[in-house]
């Protein structure tokens, strides 16, 4: 699987690793298909949703 970084958009992540979608959903990112998912980075989305990016990245790494 390709490396997932916090600088990637959610759209890029889902195109690269669609199996990460449940991890993002469980973290509270429920609008994976919304326009913001195509334009903001994972780090920006985490900030908007009040999610600790380092914890999220650790969870993604478990599934990558």
Short mmCIF file of C-alpha atoms in Angstrom, two decimals:
data_model
loop_
_atom_site.label_atom_id
_atom_site.label_comp_id
_atom_site.label_asym_id
_atom_site.label_seq_id
_atom_site.Cartn_x
_atom_site.Cartn_y
_atom_site.Cartn_z
CA UNK A 1 0.00 0.00 0.00
CA UNK A 2 1.16 3.52 -0.74
CA UNK A 3 2.28 5.70 2.13
CA UNK A 4 -0.47 7.88 3.59
CA UNK A 5 0.64 11.32 4.78
CA UNK A 6 -1.19 14.05 6.65
CA UNK A 7 -0.57 16.39 3.69
CA UNK A 8 -2.70 14.26 1.35
CA UNK A 9 -6.32 15.19 0.74
CA UNK A 10 -8.96 12.74 1.92
CA UNK A 11 -9.85 12.21 -1.74
CA UNK A 12 -6.25 11.23 -2.53
CA UNK A 13 -6.18 8.88 0.43
CA UNK A 14 -9.40 7.18 -0.60
CA UNK A 15 -8.21 6.76 -4.19
CA UNK A 16 -4.87 5.38 -2.97
CA UNK A 17 -6.15 3.24 -0.09
CA UNK A 18 -9.97 2.88 -0.07
CA UNK A 19 -9.76 0.47 2.88
CA UNK A 20 -8.81 3.46 5.08
CA UNK A 21 -12.38 4.83 4.80
CA UNK A 22 -13.65 2.96 7.89
CA UNK A 23 -10.75 4.33 9.95
CA UNK A 24 -11.66 7.88 8.93
CA UNK A 25 -15.36 7.23 9.58
CA UNK A 26 -14.61 5.80 13.03
CA UNK A 27 -12.54 8.91 13.79
CA UNK A 28 -15.56 11.13 13.06
CA UNK A 29 -14.95 12.13 9.44
CA UNK A 30 -18.36 11.18 8.09
CA UNK A 31 -18.49 13.27 4.92
CA UNK A 32 -15.75 11.54 2.95
CA UNK A 33 -17.43 12.42 -0.33
CA UNK A 34 -18.05 16.10 0.43
CA UNK A 35 -16.28 18.80 -1.61
CA UNK A 36 -13.94 19.62 1.29
CA UNK A 37 -12.58 16.07 1.15
CA UNK A 38 -11.16 16.89 -2.27
CA UNK A 39 -9.53 20.16 -1.26
CA UNK A 40 -8.30 20.03 2.31
CA UNK A 41 -5.49 17.92 3.68
CA UNK A 42 -6.04 15.18 6.21
CA UNK A 43 -4.35 17.40 8.78
CA UNK A 44 -6.73 20.30 8.02
CA UNK A 45 -9.76 17.99 8.16
CA UNK A 46 -8.61 16.57 11.49
CA UNK A 47 -8.26 20.09 12.89
CA UNK A 48 -11.77 21.04 11.72
CA UNK A 49 -13.20 17.89 13.31
CA UNK A 50 -11.23 18.28 16.56
CA UNK A 51 -9.24 15.10 15.94
CA UNK A 52 -5.62 14.71 17.05
CA UNK A 53 -3.71 14.18 13.80
CA UNK A 54 -0.94 12.11 15.37
CA UNK A 55 -3.45 9.69 16.91
CA UNK A 56 -5.26 9.46 13.58
CA UNK A 57 -2.01 8.81 11.70
CA UNK A 58 -1.15 6.05 14.19
CA UNK A 59 -4.53 4.44 13.60
CA UNK A 60 -4.12 4.69 9.83
CA UNK A 61 -0.67 3.09 10.10
CA UNK A 62 -2.23 0.08 11.83
CA UNK A 63 -4.42 -0.50 8.77
CA UNK A 64 -1.96 0.44 6.05
#
